[in-house]
XYZ file of C-alpha atoms in Angstrom:
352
model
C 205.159 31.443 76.932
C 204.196 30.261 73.364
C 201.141 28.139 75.011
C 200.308 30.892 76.963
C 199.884 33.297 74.000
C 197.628 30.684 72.167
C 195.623 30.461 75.034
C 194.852 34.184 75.395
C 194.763 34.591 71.513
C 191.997 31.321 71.397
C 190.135 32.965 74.147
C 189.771 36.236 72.600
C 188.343 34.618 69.100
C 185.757 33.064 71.116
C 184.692 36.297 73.034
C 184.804 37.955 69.631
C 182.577 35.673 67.629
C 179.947 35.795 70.042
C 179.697 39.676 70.511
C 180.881 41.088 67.458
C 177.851 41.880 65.563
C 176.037 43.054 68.914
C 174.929 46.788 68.738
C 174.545 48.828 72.031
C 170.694 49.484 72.879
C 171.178 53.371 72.945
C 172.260 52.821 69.458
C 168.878 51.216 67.644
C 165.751 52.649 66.431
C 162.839 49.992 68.176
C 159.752 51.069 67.020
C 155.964 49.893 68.506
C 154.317 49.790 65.719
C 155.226 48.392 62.214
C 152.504 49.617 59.591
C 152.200 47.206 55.952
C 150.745 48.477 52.906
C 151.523 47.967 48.797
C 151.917 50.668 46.420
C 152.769 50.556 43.316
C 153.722 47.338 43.384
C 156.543 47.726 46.161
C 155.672 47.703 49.803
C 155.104 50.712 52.113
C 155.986 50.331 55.859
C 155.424 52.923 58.466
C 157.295 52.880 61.842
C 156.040 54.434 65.260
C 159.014 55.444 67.243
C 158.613 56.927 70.526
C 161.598 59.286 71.716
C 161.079 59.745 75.045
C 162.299 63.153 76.418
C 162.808 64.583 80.329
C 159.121 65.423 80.858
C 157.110 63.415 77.932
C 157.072 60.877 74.841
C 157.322 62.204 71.441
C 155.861 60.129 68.265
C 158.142 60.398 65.126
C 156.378 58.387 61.773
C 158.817 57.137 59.913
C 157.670 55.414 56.256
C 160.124 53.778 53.786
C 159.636 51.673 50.405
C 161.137 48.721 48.751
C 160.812 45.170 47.183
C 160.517 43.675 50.522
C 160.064 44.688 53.979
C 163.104 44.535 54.937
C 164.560 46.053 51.944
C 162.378 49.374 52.951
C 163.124 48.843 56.697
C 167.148 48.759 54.977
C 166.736 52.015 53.092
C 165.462 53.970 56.079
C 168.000 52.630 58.847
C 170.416 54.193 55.825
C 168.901 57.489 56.733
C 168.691 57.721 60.246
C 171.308 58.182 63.162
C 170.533 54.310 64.422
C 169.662 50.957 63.440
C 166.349 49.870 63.162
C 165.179 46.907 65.453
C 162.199 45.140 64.857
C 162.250 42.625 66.967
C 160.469 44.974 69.906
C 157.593 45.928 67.226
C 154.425 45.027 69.649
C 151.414 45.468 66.677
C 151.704 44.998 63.328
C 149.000 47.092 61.283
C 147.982 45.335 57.522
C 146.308 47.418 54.957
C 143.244 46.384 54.505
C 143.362 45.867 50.930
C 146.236 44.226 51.393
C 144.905 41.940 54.078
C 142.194 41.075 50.626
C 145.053 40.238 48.502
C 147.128 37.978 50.760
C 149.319 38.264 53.562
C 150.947 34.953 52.920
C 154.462 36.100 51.761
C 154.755 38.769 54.893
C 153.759 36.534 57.460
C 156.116 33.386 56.246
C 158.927 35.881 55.807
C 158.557 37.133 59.743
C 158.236 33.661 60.974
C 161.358 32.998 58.859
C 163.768 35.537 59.812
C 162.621 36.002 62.821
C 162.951 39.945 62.707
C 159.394 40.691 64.325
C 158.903 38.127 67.185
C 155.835 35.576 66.003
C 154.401 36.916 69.692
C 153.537 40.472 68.126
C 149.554 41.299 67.526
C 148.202 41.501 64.540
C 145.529 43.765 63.415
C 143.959 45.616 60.031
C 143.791 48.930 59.425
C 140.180 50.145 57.592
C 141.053 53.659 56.122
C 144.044 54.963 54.388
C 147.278 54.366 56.455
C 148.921 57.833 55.563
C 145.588 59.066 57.525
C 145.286 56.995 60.428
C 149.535 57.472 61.497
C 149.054 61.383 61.079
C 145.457 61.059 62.945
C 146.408 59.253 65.391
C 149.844 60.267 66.074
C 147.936 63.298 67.240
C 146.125 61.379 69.776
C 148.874 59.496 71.217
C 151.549 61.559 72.301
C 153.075 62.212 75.142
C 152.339 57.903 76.007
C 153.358 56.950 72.865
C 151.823 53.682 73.430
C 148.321 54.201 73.067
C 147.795 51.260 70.151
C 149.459 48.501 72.033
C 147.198 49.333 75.436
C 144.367 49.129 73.363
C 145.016 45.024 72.981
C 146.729 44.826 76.202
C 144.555 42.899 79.020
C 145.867 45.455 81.586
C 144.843 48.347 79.903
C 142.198 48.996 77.441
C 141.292 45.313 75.832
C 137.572 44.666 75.642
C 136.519 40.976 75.230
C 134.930 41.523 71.944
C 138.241 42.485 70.514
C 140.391 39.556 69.074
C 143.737 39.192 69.834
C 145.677 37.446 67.234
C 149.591 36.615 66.832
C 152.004 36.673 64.065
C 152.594 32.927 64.664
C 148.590 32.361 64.557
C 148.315 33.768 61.244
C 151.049 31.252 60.070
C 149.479 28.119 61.661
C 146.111 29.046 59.781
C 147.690 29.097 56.548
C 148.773 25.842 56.341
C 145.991 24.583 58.526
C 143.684 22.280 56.905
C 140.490 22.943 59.744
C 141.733 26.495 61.494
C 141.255 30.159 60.436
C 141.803 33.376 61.912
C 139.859 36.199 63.021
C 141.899 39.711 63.072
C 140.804 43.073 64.476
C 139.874 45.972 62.217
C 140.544 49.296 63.252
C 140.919 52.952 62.323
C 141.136 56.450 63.971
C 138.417 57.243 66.311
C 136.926 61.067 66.407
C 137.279 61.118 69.820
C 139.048 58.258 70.888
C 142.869 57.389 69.321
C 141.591 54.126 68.364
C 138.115 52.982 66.889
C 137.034 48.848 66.852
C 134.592 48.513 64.090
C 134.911 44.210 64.281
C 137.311 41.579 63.330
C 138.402 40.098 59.526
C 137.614 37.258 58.600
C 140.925 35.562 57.636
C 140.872 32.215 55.525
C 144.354 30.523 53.618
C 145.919 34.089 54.568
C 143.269 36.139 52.871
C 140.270 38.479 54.246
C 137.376 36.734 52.845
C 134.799 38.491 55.208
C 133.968 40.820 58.201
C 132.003 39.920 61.721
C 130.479 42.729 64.024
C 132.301 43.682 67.643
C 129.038 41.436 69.325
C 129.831 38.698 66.728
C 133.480 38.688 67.631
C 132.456 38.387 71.587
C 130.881 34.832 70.616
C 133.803 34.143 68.663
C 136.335 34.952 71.574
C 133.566 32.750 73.520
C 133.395 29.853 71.601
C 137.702 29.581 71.581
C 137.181 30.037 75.205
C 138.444 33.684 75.621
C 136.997 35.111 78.724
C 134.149 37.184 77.937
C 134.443 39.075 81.754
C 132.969 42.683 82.024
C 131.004 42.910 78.667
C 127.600 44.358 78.958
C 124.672 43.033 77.268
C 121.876 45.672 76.567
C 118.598 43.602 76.717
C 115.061 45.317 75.806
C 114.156 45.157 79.403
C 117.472 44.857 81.497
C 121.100 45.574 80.959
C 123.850 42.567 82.555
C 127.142 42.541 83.467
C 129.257 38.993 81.930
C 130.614 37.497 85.072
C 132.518 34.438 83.639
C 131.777 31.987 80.201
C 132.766 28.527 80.243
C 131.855 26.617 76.801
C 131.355 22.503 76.334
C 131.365 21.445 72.747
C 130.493 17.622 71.774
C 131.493 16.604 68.084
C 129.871 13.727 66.418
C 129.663 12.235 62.925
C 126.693 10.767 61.507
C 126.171 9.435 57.894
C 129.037 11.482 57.131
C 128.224 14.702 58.270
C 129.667 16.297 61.340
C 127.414 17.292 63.879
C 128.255 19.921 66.760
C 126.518 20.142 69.912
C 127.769 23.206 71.972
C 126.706 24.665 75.447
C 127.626 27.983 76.088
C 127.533 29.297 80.212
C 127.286 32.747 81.164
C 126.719 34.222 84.997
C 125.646 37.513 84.521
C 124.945 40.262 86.655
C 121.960 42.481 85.959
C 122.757 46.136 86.327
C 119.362 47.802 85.935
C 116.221 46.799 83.956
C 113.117 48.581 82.381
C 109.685 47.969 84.228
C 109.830 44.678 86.454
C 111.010 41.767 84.453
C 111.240 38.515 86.625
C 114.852 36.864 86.053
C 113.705 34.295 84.390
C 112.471 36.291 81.634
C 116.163 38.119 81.330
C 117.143 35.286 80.841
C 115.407 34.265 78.168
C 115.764 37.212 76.083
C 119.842 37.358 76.853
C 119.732 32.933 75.822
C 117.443 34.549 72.540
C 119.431 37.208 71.624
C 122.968 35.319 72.104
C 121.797 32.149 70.298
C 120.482 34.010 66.930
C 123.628 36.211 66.905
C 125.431 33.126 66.777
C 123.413 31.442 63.959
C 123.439 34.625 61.832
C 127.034 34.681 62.192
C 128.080 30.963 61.723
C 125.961 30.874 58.651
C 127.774 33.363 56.964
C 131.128 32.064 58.109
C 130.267 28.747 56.403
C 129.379 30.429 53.199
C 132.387 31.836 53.082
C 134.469 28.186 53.934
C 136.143 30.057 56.566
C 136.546 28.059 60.003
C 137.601 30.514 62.235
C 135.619 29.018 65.423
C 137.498 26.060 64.618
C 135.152 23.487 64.337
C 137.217 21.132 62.398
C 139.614 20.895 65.069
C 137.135 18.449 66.974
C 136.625 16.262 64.154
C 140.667 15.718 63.690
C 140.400 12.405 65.361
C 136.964 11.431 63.249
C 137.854 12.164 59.796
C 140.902 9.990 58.381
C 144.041 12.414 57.846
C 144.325 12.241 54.147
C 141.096 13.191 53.964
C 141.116 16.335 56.424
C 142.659 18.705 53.558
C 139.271 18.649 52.266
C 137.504 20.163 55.576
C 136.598 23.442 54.129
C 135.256 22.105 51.186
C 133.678 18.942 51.966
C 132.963 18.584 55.734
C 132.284 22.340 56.597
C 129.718 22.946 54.552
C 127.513 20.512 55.941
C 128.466 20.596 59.245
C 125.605 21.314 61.853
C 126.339 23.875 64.671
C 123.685 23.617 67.468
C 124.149 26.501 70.084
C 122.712 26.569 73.086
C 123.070 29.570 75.414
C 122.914 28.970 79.044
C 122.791 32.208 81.662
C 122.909 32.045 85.101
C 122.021 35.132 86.959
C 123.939 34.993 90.034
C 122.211 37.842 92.040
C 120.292 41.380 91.069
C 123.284 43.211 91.772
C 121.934 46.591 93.694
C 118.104 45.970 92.593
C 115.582 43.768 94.470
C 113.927 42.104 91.763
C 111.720 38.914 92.069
């Protein structure tokens, strides 16, 4: 009888340590959207909550303050009914001056405790954040979910929006020859959501800004399908069919050389007069490869590598001295594009 109560009693202290801190799912807050700003010199975080009801989704905006993140997220769990979860947050929204200062400390401290999963999107807010939540909330409701479709392939993504992770963000930081590019956004007039282009993100710091079109070549060059973008030419307009890119690094006197070979089949959906093919594609290989240029040089006057080039020179450059990448190697490294279309058929025209 005695061995029988230790054996229930031993039984029970195992069920208990592995369940007792659970909480019930119909008892936490799990917002969408996890908003980061500074103020003051404490942080400001905003929370989208959906509450769905019988017939629709409502939006509440929650905002809290506090030394830390999850000091503020703390303080306003105190004041509502449930706990807050963040681990279901799908986009995490950066001030943009904030994004200027450094988003070192955040990042390291979600990849440490693990509170916001290192999957979640990452993007920058471009007007004040009290705005945009009260604009936008507006615009949302009753789907509640209107920011995350706007990244998610299914829905509304667009190839030339980035799509960058908590967990990229933290590999750049300490990478010696990777950076970052992360989508800028603010309230549209019409629209929930407006794109304006991507930051450029170098060491954990916005150091620049690229275009929309300039953030298509960038998704291109990492190999991000480019499918369904539409190219408005001076005498046609085409439809991106697939991209495939082929990239050959070399090193010579020093200096790393690039030799890239960008592939588009394209669709042309109507044109102005009667351009031949041939001279589409001309003006889209024209038009593609001087975008490109434009953009690379100021992306290596800024040290930024977010096209990561130095990631084909990792097995060309001794280790010890690949720290020195951005400083040494980038700047001289030579970038020759070369834009390739094929134009797989007129579409509905009968051109020659």
């Amino acid at each position: 009888m005695k061995v029988l109560k230790i054996f229930i009693i031993v039984c029970m202290a195992l069920a208990l340590s592995g369940c007792w801190d659970n909480i019930d799912i119909n008892h936490r807050v799990l917002p969408v959207v996890l908003g980061v700003s500074k103020k003051n010199g404490e942080y400001l975080i905003y929370l989208q909550i959906p509450e769905p009801g019988q017939n629709s989704t409502q939006i509440k905006i929650v905002t809290g303050t506090g030394n830390t993140i999850n000091h503020a997220v703390d303080k306003i769990s105190a004041n509502l009914e449930n706990r807050v979860d963040l681990l279901h947050v799908k986009v995490v929204l950066m001030d943009k001056k904030y994004a200027q200062d450094g988003l070192e400390d955040t990042i390291a401290d979600f990849m440490r405790g693990r509170d916001v999963s290192p999957k979640t999107l990452v993007t920058i807010c471009d007007e004040d954040m009290d705005y945009f939540f009260k604009t936008v909330k507006k615009m949302m409701e009753p789907e509640g979910t209107t920011l995350y479709d706007f990244f998610e392939k299914n829905a509304g993504w667009n190839p030339q929006i980035a799509l960058t992770r908590v967990w990229a963000v933290y590999r750049s930081i300490y990478s010696y020859t990777r950076d970052v590019a992360i989508p800028i956004i603010r309230s549209g007039k019409t629209t929930a959501v407006q794109h304006i282009g991507s930051a450029v993100i170098k060491n954990g710091k916005m150091v620049g800004q690229i275009s929309a079109d300039e953030t298509l070549l960038f998704n291109a060059f990492n190999g991000e399908s480019t499918q369904g973008k539409i190219e408005v030419l001076n005498h046609a307009s085409v439809l991106i069919v697939s991209n495939d890119m082929d990239t050959k690094s070399s090193m010579s006197s020093g200096k790393p050389i690039l030799k890239s070979e960008l592939k588009l089949k394209v669709v042309i959906l109507e044109t102005k007069g009667n351009p031949t093919s041939e001279m589409i594609k001309q003006e889209l290989d024209t038009m593609l490869t001087k975008k490109f240029n434009q953009m690379f040089a100021r992306l290596q006057a800024s040290g930024a590598d977010i096209l990561g080039t130095g990631q084909f020179f990792r097995h060309k450059i001794p280790r010890q001295q690949l720290k020195s990448w951005r400083t040494e190697y980038y700047p001289k490294l030579k970038l020759e594009l070369q834009v390739n279309a094929i134009i797989e058929n007129t579409g509905f025209l009968n051109m020659p």
